[in-house]
Coordinates of C-alpha atoms in Angstrom, one line a residue:
X1 CA -267.7 94.1 200.3
X2 CA -264.3 94.2 199.8
X3 CA -262.3 91.1 200.5
X4 CA -258.5 91.8 201.3
X5 CA -256.0 89.2 199.8
X6 CA -253.5 87.4 202.1
X7 CA -254.9 89.1 205.5
X8 CA -253.8 87.1 207.9
X9 CA -249.6 88.3 206.8
X10 CA -251.2 91.8 206.2
X11 CA -252.6 92.3 210.3
X12 CA -249.0 90.5 211.2
X13 CA -247.3 93.2 208.9
X14 CA -249.4 96.0 210.2
X15 CA -249.1 95.0 213.8
X16 CA -245.2 95.2 213.5
X17 CA -244.9 98.5 212.0
X18 CA -247.8 100.1 214.7
X19 CA -244.6 98.4 217.7
X20 CA -241.8 99.5 215.7
X21 CA -243.5 103.1 214.7
X22 CA -244.6 103.6 218.3
X23 CA -241.6 102.1 220.0
X24 CA -238.6 103.7 217.8
X25 CA -240.3 108.0 217.8
X26 CA -240.5 107.6 221.6
X27 CA -237.1 106.4 221.8
X28 CA -235.5 109.3 220.2
X29 CA -232.2 110.8 221.4
X30 CA -229.7 113.7 220.9
X31 CA -226.9 111.2 219.7
X32 CA -228.4 109.1 216.9
X33 CA -225.8 110.5 214.7
X34 CA -222.8 108.9 216.6
X35 CA -220.2 106.4 216.1
X36 CA -220.5 104.4 212.6
X37 CA -224.0 106.9 211.9
X38 CA -221.5 110.1 211.7
X39 CA -219.3 107.9 209.6
X40 CA -221.9 106.9 206.8
X41 CA -223.1 110.6 207.3
X42 CA -220.6 112.6 207.5
X43 CA -220.5 113.8 203.6
X44 CA -224.0 115.2 203.6
X45 CA -223.4 117.7 205.8
X46 CA -219.9 118.4 204.3
X47 CA -221.1 118.7 201.5
X48 CA -224.1 121.0 201.6
X49 CA -223.2 122.6 205.2
X50 CA -219.2 123.2 205.5
X51 CA -218.0 123.4 201.8
X52 CA -216.1 120.4 202.7
X53 CA -217.5 117.8 200.0
X54 CA -214.7 116.1 199.8
X55 CA -213.2 116.1 203.4
X56 CA -209.9 118.2 202.9
X57 CA -210.3 119.5 206.3
X58 CA -211.0 117.9 210.0
X59 CA -211.8 121.0 212.0
X60 CA -215.2 121.1 212.2
X61 CA -216.4 118.0 212.5
X62 CA -213.4 118.1 215.4
X63 CA -215.0 121.4 216.9
X64 CA -218.6 119.6 216.5
X65 CA -217.5 116.5 218.0
X66 CA -216.0 118.1 220.7
X67 CA -219.2 120.3 221.0
X68 CA -222.0 117.1 220.9
X69 CA -219.3 114.1 221.8
X70 CA -220.5 112.2 219.3
X71 CA -217.4 109.6 219.3
X72 CA -214.9 108.9 221.2
X73 CA -211.7 108.7 218.3
X74 CA -211.9 110.0 215.1
X75 CA -212.4 106.8 213.4
X76 CA -214.9 107.8 210.5
X77 CA -212.0 109.7 209.3
X78 CA -209.0 107.9 207.7
X79 CA -206.5 109.3 205.6
X80 CA -204.8 108.7 202.1
X81 CA -200.6 108.1 201.8
X82 CA -199.7 111.3 201.6
X83 CA -201.7 112.4 205.1
X84 CA -204.7 113.7 204.0
X85 CA -207.8 113.0 205.6
X86 CA -211.0 111.4 203.8
X87 CA -213.8 109.5 204.5
X88 CA -213.4 106.1 206.2
X89 CA -216.9 104.3 204.7
X90 CA -218.1 103.8 201.0
X91 CA -221.1 106.4 200.0
X92 CA -223.9 103.9 200.1
X93 CA -225.3 105.2 203.3
X94 CA -225.1 108.9 202.5
X95 CA -226.6 107.8 199.2
X96 CA -229.5 106.2 200.8
X97 CA -230.6 108.6 203.8
X98 CA -229.7 111.9 201.3
X99 CA -233.2 112.8 200.7
X100 CA -234.3 112.5 204.4
X101 CA -230.9 114.8 205.3
X102 CA -232.3 117.5 203.0
X103 CA -235.4 117.8 204.1
X104 CA -233.9 117.9 207.7
X105 CA -232.2 121.1 205.9
X106 CA -235.6 122.5 204.5
X107 CA -237.1 121.5 208.1
X108 CA -234.1 123.3 210.0
X109 CA -234.8 126.5 207.6
X110 CA -238.0 126.7 208.2
X111 CA -238.3 125.5 211.8
X112 CA -235.2 128.5 211.7
X113 CA -233.4 126.2 214.0
X114 CA -229.4 125.7 213.5
X115 CA -228.8 124.7 209.7
X116 CA -226.0 122.8 211.5
X117 CA -226.7 118.6 210.5
X118 CA -226.8 117.8 214.0
X119 CA -229.9 119.6 214.9
X120 CA -232.8 118.3 215.8
X121 CA -235.0 118.5 212.1
X122 CA -231.4 116.4 210.7
X123 CA -231.8 113.8 213.7
X124 CA -235.8 113.0 213.2
X125 CA -235.5 112.8 209.5
X126 CA -232.9 110.8 209.7
X127 CA -235.0 108.4 211.6
X128 CA -238.0 109.1 209.8
X129 CA -235.8 107.6 206.9
X130 CA -234.6 104.5 208.9
X131 CA -238.4 103.8 209.4
X132 CA -239.5 104.3 206.0
X133 CA -236.7 101.6 205.5
X134 CA -237.6 99.1 207.5
X135 CA -241.3 99.3 205.9
X136 CA -239.6 98.7 202.6
X137 CA -237.7 95.8 203.4
X138 CA -240.9 94.2 205.5
X139 CA -243.0 94.8 202.6
X140 CA -240.9 93.0 200.1
X141 CA -240.0 90.5 202.2
X142 CA -243.9 89.2 203.1
X143 CA -243.8 89.4 199.1
X144 CA -241.8 86.8 199.5
X145 CA -242.8 85.0 201.6
X146 CA -246.2 84.8 200.0
X147 CA -244.5 83.8 197.2
X148 CA -244.0 80.1 198.1
X149 CA -246.6 79.3 201.6
X150 CA -249.5 80.1 202.8
X151 CA -250.9 83.1 204.3
X152 CA -251.4 81.9 207.8
X153 CA -247.7 80.7 207.6
X154 CA -246.4 84.0 206.6
X155 CA -247.7 85.6 209.5
X156 CA -246.3 83.0 211.6
X157 CA -242.6 83.6 210.1
X158 CA -243.4 87.6 210.0
X159 CA -243.9 87.5 214.2
X160 CA -241.5 85.6 214.4
X161 CA -239.0 87.2 212.0
X162 CA -240.2 90.9 213.9
X163 CA -240.4 89.7 217.5
X164 CA -237.9 86.3 218.0
X165 CA -234.6 87.4 216.4
X166 CA -232.5 90.3 217.1
X167 CA -234.3 92.6 214.5
X168 CA -236.3 94.1 217.4
X169 CA -233.2 96.0 218.5
X170 CA -231.1 96.6 214.8
X171 CA -234.6 96.8 212.8
X172 CA -235.9 99.0 215.4
X173 CA -233.9 101.2 218.2
X174 CA -230.8 101.0 215.9
X175 CA -232.4 101.3 211.8
X176 CA -229.9 104.1 210.8
X177 CA -227.5 101.5 210.4
X178 CA -225.8 99.4 207.8
X179 CA -227.9 95.9 208.7
X180 CA -231.8 98.1 208.5
X181 CA -231.4 99.3 205.0
X182 CA -229.0 95.8 203.5
X183 CA -231.6 93.6 204.6
X184 CA -234.4 95.7 202.4
X185 CA -231.4 95.4 199.1
X186 CA -232.0 91.8 199.9
X187 CA -235.2 91.0 200.1
X188 CA -236.0 93.4 197.1
X189 CA -233.5 91.7 195.0
X190 CA -235.4 88.6 196.3
X191 CA -238.2 89.4 194.7
X192 CA -236.4 90.8 191.8
X193 CA -235.2 87.9 190.8
X194 CA -238.5 85.7 191.1
X195 CA -240.4 88.1 189.2
X196 CA -237.7 88.3 186.5
X197 CA -237.6 84.8 186.0
X198 CA -241.2 84.4 185.4
X199 CA -241.8 87.9 183.0
X200 CA -237.6 88.4 181.9
X201 CA -238.7 92.3 182.5
X202 CA -235.3 95.0 181.9
X203 CA -237.8 96.8 185.4
X204 CA -236.8 93.6 187.7
X205 CA -232.9 93.5 186.1
X206 CA -232.6 96.9 186.6
X207 CA -233.9 96.7 190.1
X208 CA -231.6 94.2 191.6
X209 CA -228.4 95.0 189.9
X210 CA -228.8 98.8 191.5
X211 CA -229.7 96.8 194.7
X212 CA -226.4 94.9 194.3
X213 CA -224.1 97.7 193.8
X214 CA -225.8 100.0 196.5
X215 CA -225.4 96.9 198.5
X216 CA -221.2 96.8 197.8
X217 CA -221.6 101.1 198.0
X218 CA -223.0 100.2 201.8
X219 CA -220.4 97.4 203.0
X220 CA -218.1 95.5 199.9
X221 CA -218.4 92.5 201.5
X222 CA -222.4 92.0 200.4
X223 CA -221.0 91.7 196.6
X224 CA -221.8 87.6 197.3
X225 CA -225.8 88.5 197.5
X226 CA -225.1 88.4 193.2
X227 CA -225.2 85.0 193.5
X228 CA -229.1 84.8 194.6
X229 CA -230.0 86.4 191.4
X230 CA -227.4 83.6 189.0
X231 CA -228.0 81.0 190.7
X232 CA -231.4 81.3 191.4
X233 CA -233.3 78.1 189.4
X234 CA -229.7 76.1 189.4
X235 CA -230.1 72.7 190.4
X236 CA -227.8 70.6 188.3
X237 CA -224.9 71.7 185.5
X238 CA -227.6 71.5 183.0
X239 CA -229.3 73.9 184.4
X240 CA -226.3 75.7 185.3
X241 CA -226.0 76.0 181.1
X242 CA -229.2 76.7 180.2
X243 CA -229.1 80.1 183.2
X244 CA -226.2 81.2 180.6
X245 CA -228.2 80.7 177.9
X246 CA -230.8 82.8 179.5
X247 CA -228.1 85.8 180.4
X248 CA -226.3 85.8 177.0
X249 CA -230.5 86.0 175.3
X250 CA -231.2 88.5 177.1
X251 CA -227.6 90.2 176.9
X252 CA -228.7 93.7 176.2
X253 CA -230.9 93.9 179.1
X254 CA -227.7 92.8 181.2
X255 CA -225.9 95.8 179.6
X256 CA -228.2 98.5 180.9
X257 CA -227.7 96.7 184.3
X258 CA -224.1 97.4 184.3
X259 CA -224.2 100.5 183.1
X260 CA -227.1 101.8 185.8
X261 CA -225.1 99.7 188.8
X262 CA -221.6 101.7 187.0
X263 CA -223.3 105.0 187.0
X264 CA -223.9 104.5 190.9
X265 CA -220.5 103.6 191.5
X266 CA -219.4 106.1 189.6
X267 CA -219.4 108.8 193.0
X268 CA -216.8 106.3 194.3
X269 CA -215.1 105.7 192.3
X270 CA -214.3 110.1 191.7
X271 CA -213.4 110.2 194.6
X272 CA -210.9 107.9 195.1
X273 CA -209.1 108.4 191.8
X274 CA -208.9 112.4 193.1
X275 CA -207.8 111.3 196.8
X276 CA -205.6 108.7 195.6
X277 CA -205.1 108.2 192.1
X278 CA -206.4 104.4 192.1
X279 CA -209.9 102.9 191.5
X280 CA -210.3 101.5 194.9
X281 CA -208.1 102.2 198.3
X282 CA -208.7 100.4 201.0
X283 CA -209.2 103.0 204.4
X284 CA -209.2 100.7 206.4
X285 CA -205.9 100.9 208.5
X286 CA -206.5 99.1 211.6
X287 CA -204.1 96.2 211.9
X288 CA -205.4 95.1 214.7
X289 CA -209.0 94.7 212.8
X290 CA -209.4 92.6 209.2
X291 CA -210.8 89.2 208.2
X292 CA -209.4 85.7 209.5
X293 CA -210.1 84.1 206.3
X294 CA -208.1 81.3 207.5
X295 CA -209.1 80.7 211.5
X296 CA -212.4 82.0 211.5
X297 CA -214.6 83.1 214.7
X298 CA -217.1 80.6 214.0
X299 CA -217.3 79.0 217.6
X300 CA -217.6 82.7 219.7
X301 CA -220.0 83.5 217.6
X302 CA -222.3 80.6 217.3
X303 CA -221.9 80.3 221.9
X304 CA -220.2 83.2 223.3
X305 CA -222.1 84.5 226.0
X306 CA -220.6 88.0 224.6
X307 CA -222.7 87.5 221.1
X308 CA -223.6 83.9 220.3
X309 CA -226.0 84.0 217.8
X310 CA -227.7 80.9 219.6
X311 CA -227.5 81.9 222.9
X312 CA -229.2 85.4 222.4
X313 CA -231.7 84.4 219.3
X314 CA -232.0 80.7 219.5
X315 CA -235.0 80.1 217.5
X316 CA -232.5 80.5 214.1
X317 CA -231.9 77.1 215.3
X318 CA -234.7 76.2 213.5
X319 CA -234.4 78.7 210.5
X320 CA -231.2 76.7 210.0
X321 CA -232.7 73.1 210.3
X322 CA -235.2 74.7 207.6
X323 CA -232.1 74.9 205.2
X324 CA -232.4 71.0 204.5
X325 CA -236.1 71.3 204.6
X326 CA -235.3 73.8 201.6
X327 CA -232.4 71.8 200.2
X328 CA -235.8 68.8 199.9
X329 CA -238.7 70.8 198.1
X330 CA -237.2 73.7 196.3
X331 CA -233.7 72.8 195.4
X332 CA -234.2 75.5 192.9
X333 CA -234.2 78.2 195.6
X334 CA -231.6 76.5 197.6
X335 CA -228.5 76.6 195.9
X336 CA -228.8 80.6 194.9
X337 CA -229.8 80.9 198.9
X338 CA -227.4 78.5 200.8
X339 CA -224.2 80.3 198.5
X340 CA -224.8 83.7 199.8
X341 CA -226.1 82.0 203.8
X342 CA -222.1 80.4 204.1
X343 CA -220.9 82.8 202.2
X344 CA -222.0 85.8 204.2
X345 CA -221.7 83.5 207.4
X346 CA -218.2 82.9 206.7
X347 CA -217.1 86.7 206.1
X348 CA -219.2 87.4 208.8
X349 CA -217.6 85.0 211.7
X350 CA -213.8 85.9 210.1
X351 CA -213.9 89.4 211.1
X352 CA -211.7 89.9 214.4
X353 CA -214.2 92.2 216.2
X354 CA -216.6 89.4 215.8
X355 CA -218.6 90.5 217.9
X356 CA -219.6 93.6 216.3
X357 CA -219.6 96.2 219.1
X358 CA -222.5 97.2 220.6
X359 CA -225.0 94.8 218.6
X360 CA -227.2 92.6 220.6
X361 CA -226.8 89.3 219.4
X362 CA -225.2 88.3 216.1
X363 CA -226.4 91.8 214.0
X364 CA -224.7 91.2 210.7
X365 CA -226.3 87.7 210.2
X366 CA -229.9 89.9 209.9
X367 CA -229.4 90.5 206.4
X368 CA -229.2 86.6 205.5
X369 CA -232.5 86.5 207.4
X370 CA -234.8 86.8 203.8
X371 CA -233.2 83.3 203.2
X372 CA -233.3 81.9 206.8
X373 CA -236.2 82.5 206.7
X374 CA -237.8 81.0 203.6
X375 CA -235.8 77.6 205.2
X376 CA -238.1 78.3 207.9
X377 CA -241.6 78.5 206.2
X378 CA -240.6 75.1 205.2
X379 CA -240.0 73.9 208.9
X380 CA -243.7 74.8 208.7
X381 CA -244.8 73.7 205.5
X382 CA -243.5 70.3 206.3
X383 CA -245.3 70.2 209.8
X384 CA -248.7 71.5 208.5
X385 CA -248.9 68.2 206.4
X386 CA -247.5 65.5 208.9
X387 CA -250.3 66.8 211.4
X388 CA -248.3 65.0 214.1
X389 CA -249.6 67.1 217.6
X390 CA -246.8 66.9 219.9
X391 CA -244.2 67.4 217.2
X392 CA -246.3 70.6 217.0
X393 CA -246.7 71.4 219.7
X394 CA -243.4 70.8 220.8
X395 CA -242.2 73.2 218.2
X396 CA -244.3 75.7 219.2
X397 CA -243.4 75.9 222.8
X398 CA -239.6 76.2 221.3
X399 CA -240.6 79.2 219.5
X400 CA -242.9 80.6 222.2
X401 CA -239.9 79.8 224.5
X402 CA -237.0 81.1 222.2
X403 CA -239.1 84.4 221.4
X404 CA -240.0 85.1 225.6
X405 CA -236.2 84.7 225.7
X406 CA -235.5 87.1 222.8
X407 CA -237.5 89.6 224.8
X408 CA -236.2 89.6 227.7
X409 CA -232.4 89.8 227.3
X410 CA -233.3 92.3 224.6
X411 CA -234.7 94.4 227.4
X412 CA -232.2 93.4 229.9
X413 CA -229.8 94.8 227.5
X414 CA -231.9 97.5 226.8
X415 CA -231.9 98.7 230.5
X416 CA -227.9 97.9 231.3
X417 CA -228.4 94.7 232.9
X418 CA -227.0 92.8 229.8
X419 CA -224.1 94.1 229.4
X420 CA -223.0 94.7 225.0
X421 CA -219.7 94.6 225.6
X422 CA -218.8 92.6 228.9
X423 CA -220.4 90.0 229.4
X424 CA -218.9 87.2 230.3
X425 CA -220.1 83.2 231.4
X426 CA -220.0 83.7 234.6
X427 CA -221.6 87.7 234.4
X428 CA -224.3 86.0 231.6
X429 CA -225.6 83.2 234.6
X430 CA -225.4 85.6 237.7
X431 CA -228.3 87.8 235.4
X432 CA -230.2 85.0 234.0
X433 CA -233.7 86.5 234.2
X434 CA -232.4 88.9 236.5
X435 CA -234.8 92.1 236.4
X436 CA -232.2 94.0 238.9
X437 CA -228.9 95.0 238.5
X438 CA -226.6 93.8 241.8
X439 CA -223.4 95.3 241.7
X440 CA -221.2 92.4 242.7
X441 CA -222.2 91.7 239.8
X442 CA -219.7 93.6 237.7
X443 CA -216.6 92.4 239.3
X444 CA -217.8 88.9 236.8
X445 CA -217.8 91.4 233.7
X446 CA -214.8 90.9 231.4
X447 CA -212.3 93.9 231.3
X448 CA -213.4 97.3 230.6
X449 CA -212.0 99.4 228.0
X450 CA -212.2 103.4 227.5
X451 CA -213.5 104.1 224.2
X452 CA -211.1 107.8 224.2
X453 CA -207.8 104.9 224.0
X454 CA -207.3 106.4 227.8
X455 CA -205.3 103.9 229.8
X456 CA -206.7 104.5 233.7
X457 CA -205.3 101.6 235.9
X458 CA -206.9 102.0 239.3
X459 CA -207.7 98.0 240.3
X460 CA -204.5 97.0 240.6
X461 CA -205.4 94.8 243.6
X462 CA -207.4 92.7 240.9
X463 CA -203.8 91.6 239.2
X464 CA -201.0 90.1 240.5
X465 CA -197.6 91.9 239.4
X466 CA -195.0 90.8 238.5
X467 CA -191.4 92.0 237.0
X468 CA -191.6 91.4 233.3
X469 CA -188.4 93.3 231.7
X470 CA -185.3 95.2 233.1
X471 CA -182.6 97.0 231.7
X472 CA -180.1 98.9 233.5
X473 CA -177.1 99.1 230.9
X474 CA -175.1 98.2 234.5
X475 CA -173.6 95.5 234.0
X476 CA -172.1 96.2 230.4
X477 CA -173.4 93.6 228.0
X478 CA -176.3 95.2 226.4
X479 CA -175.7 96.0 222.4
X480 CA -177.1 97.7 219.9
X481 CA -176.1 99.3 216.4
X482 CA -175.0 103.3 217.4
X483 CA -175.7 102.9 220.7
X484 CA -173.1 103.6 223.2
X485 CA -173.4 102.8 227.2
X486 CA -172.1 105.5 229.6
X487 CA -171.3 105.7 232.9
X488 CA -174.5 102.8 233.4
X489 CA -176.6 104.4 230.7
X490 CA -178.0 103.4 226.4
X491 CA -176.7 107.2 224.5
X492 CA -179.1 107.4 221.4
X493 CA -177.0 109.6 219.0
X494 CA -178.6 111.8 216.7
X495 CA -178.0 109.7 213.9
X496 CA -180.3 107.1 215.3
X497 CA -183.8 107.2 214.5
X498 CA -185.4 104.8 216.3
X499 CA -183.5 102.7 219.5
X500 CA -184.2 100.0 221.6
X501 CA -186.6 98.1 220.3
X502 CA -187.6 94.8 221.3
X503 CA -190.6 92.8 221.0
X504 CA -192.6 89.8 222.9
X505 CA -194.5 88.2 221.5
X506 CA -198.2 87.4 223.6
X507 CA -198.6 83.6 223.3
X508 CA -194.7 84.2 225.9
X509 CA -196.3 87.0 228.4
X510 CA -200.2 85.7 228.8
X511 CA -202.7 83.2 228.4
X512 CA -205.5 85.9 229.3
X513 CA -207.6 87.6 227.6
X514 CA -205.4 90.6 228.2
X515 CA -202.6 92.3 230.4
X516 CA -202.3 95.7 232.3
X517 CA -198.0 97.1 231.7
X518 CA -196.2 99.6 233.5
X519 CA -193.7 100.9 231.5
X520 CA -190.7 103.4 233.7
X521 CA -187.5 104.7 232.5
X522 CA -185.1 108.1 233.2
X523 CA -184.1 110.5 230.3
X524 CA -181.5 113.0 230.3
X525 CA -180.8 115.4 227.3
X526 CA -177.0 115.2 225.8
X527 CA -176.9 118.4 224.7
X528 CA -180.9 117.9 223.4
X529 CA -181.0 121.2 221.8
X530 CA -184.3 120.4 218.9
X531 CA -187.6 121.8 219.4
X532 CA -189.7 118.5 218.7
X533 CA -189.7 116.2 221.4
X534 CA -189.1 112.5 221.1
X535 CA -191.4 109.8 221.6
X536 CA -191.4 106.4 223.7
X537 CA -193.2 103.6 221.3
X538 CA -195.8 101.0 222.7
X539 CA -198.0 99.1 220.7
X540 CA -199.4 95.6 219.9
X541 CA -197.4 94.8 216.2
X542 CA -198.0 92.7 214.1
X543 CA -196.6 92.0 210.3
X544 CA -199.6 94.5 208.4
X545 CA -198.6 97.0 211.0
X546 CA -199.2 98.3 214.7
X547 CA -202.5 98.6 216.4
X548 CA -203.3 99.4 219.8
X549 CA -200.2 101.9 218.9
X550 CA -199.1 104.7 221.3
X551 CA -196.4 107.4 221.6
X552 CA -196.3 110.2 223.8
X553 CA -193.8 112.8 224.1
X554 CA -190.3 112.8 226.1
X555 CA -190.1 116.5 227.6
X556 CA -186.2 116.4 227.5
X557 CA -183.9 118.2 229.8
X558 CA -180.3 118.2 229.6
X559 CA -179.4 119.7 232.9
X560 CA -181.8 117.2 235.2
X561 CA -182.9 114.0 234.9
X562 CA -186.8 113.1 234.2
X563 CA -188.8 109.8 235.7
X564 CA -191.2 108.7 233.0
X565 CA -194.1 106.2 233.6
X566 CA -196.9 104.8 231.5
X567 CA -199.7 101.9 232.3
X568 CA -200.7 100.2 229.0
X569 CA -203.8 97.7 228.6
X570 CA -203.4 95.7 225.6
X571 CA -206.4 95.5 223.1
X572 CA -208.2 93.3 221.6
X573 CA -205.2 90.3 220.9
X574 CA -206.0 89.7 217.0
X575 CA -203.7 86.5 217.4
X576 CA -201.2 85.2 220.2
X577 CA -198.5 85.5 217.7
X578 CA -198.4 89.4 217.8
X579 CA -195.8 90.9 219.5
X580 CA -196.3 93.6 222.5
X581 CA -193.5 96.0 221.4
X582 CA -191.7 98.9 222.3
X583 CA -188.9 101.5 221.7
X584 CA -188.0 105.2 221.4
X585 CA -188.6 107.2 218.3
X586 CA -185.6 110.4 218.3
X587 CA -187.8 112.4 215.6
X588 CA -185.7 115.1 215.6
X589 CA -182.3 113.4 215.5
X590 CA -181.4 114.9 218.5
X591 CA -179.1 113.1 221.3
X592 CA -180.7 112.1 224.8
X593 CA -179.3 109.1 227.4
X594 CA -181.8 106.3 228.7
X595 CA -181.7 104.6 231.8
X596 CA -183.2 102.1 233.7
X597 CA -186.0 100.8 231.5
X598 CA -188.1 98.6 233.6
X599 CA -191.3 96.8 232.7
X600 CA -193.8 95.9 235.4
X601 CA -196.4 92.7 234.3
X602 CA -200.4 92.4 235.6
X603 CA -202.1 89.8 234.9
X604 CA -205.6 89.2 236.4
X605 CA -206.2 87.2 239.1
X606 CA -207.8 83.6 238.9

């Protein structure tokens, strides 16, 4: 009779996979390849179908996006210093999904379906790819857990992982995002780290090297994963010296590993060199978003009703407590694991947009779960040894309630009760444990932002209006180099490219999270004959550049005054010292008059 090893954890794994496969394949949508996923995917159809491997021409993807509405703006395409288009994201995800793209391409050819890169065969094969990566990740996750804990404990850990955390969203219905593949690689690296320290086989080290490089090519900040193999087993200065001696002993293996990692890096390096002439090029050009290293958003990331980790994934509190037990019981694992977790956590919470889009709970922290669930395993180990009924029942009840809350709130988000972008404290408690949506709750949400960048101010009744700025040029007190005041109007001469510039730090504007402005003025040409029109620029400005940038063209008439009026919603403010700035950009070096410059401010009513 066949006797299965670790049958309880195997049963748990199979239950998770069956649930995953069933739910995922019954929820495939037409827009799987949209938003960030579109950016990861672009190099594949660009190279194979559209003969544009370097992304030299945006036209084809603009036409596809216009037809299929895959993204609000094509932020997935950046530019080099010459303004030429180039891929925004690294090649890592495209490399991972390339096999499944080719399977989709082949299927489209076999079944005579449009081979455009976005028809159903491509979509379903990409989803299959995501499921494959999830499956591999879970298999290695189980192997790692079984190395340290008993079968029944591992079964429980797997079930809590799958149903008690935000994994239920991001390794499931959102399995085309980076966190799914990154989780898989962390598990693979962990397992091969364990095996290499046991056997010192080249195969394990090569897999570690490939995994570290692929994680960097998917998300560069994941470079910290290298501390897992480097610090594994290190518990003291003496152990650190021994680790260095071990590396020297197997230095040839490390040479091979570095060589393999560099080989994987060559496509990305070659692309940067060709498009920019540089060995590294930062395609992220939005000054409004970046790493706020010296002011991380830790409190918001943990406790906010928008995406707080402890609010939506409360069971993770036990995992964090488990790090203490890991320290006491396995310091050789603790120093490696905690270093990776701490650095990852700090970087993740330092990101300006710490809520990470439409994520459920704190999505990027899922990559640290292989470490955190080892911590939870040590909690279970402790409870098993102590055998205190009341304590065990209390912990068990906490886990059950947290899992139930996690699943319920995930369901609320799936059906649109919980808003992944706009949930506030008031809205969260109004919808707490609710199964139906009440339209009256809408006003409890935070400001709604249009992903296309449109500025439609249609609820002025909810705001207090205030005259923020007025300059009529009537009293003759306004002075600016090369600007003349004639008949109560400011004359912008031909030689003045940027004129009438005003800037106000946000901290002096409002203590609210957003403000609406209405900016109005009149212009008339002064023998303006240029075909290129001037622009009016209004934006948020910081030392790194502008964000929330708007620059509409201004139609200039020499024989009549034209009145302009623009509404502007401030973007998510990165720092209160950032300034609301506006000015005229005289692109063609023509000449025109400006008058009646006025700014109204609208602050939300309390």
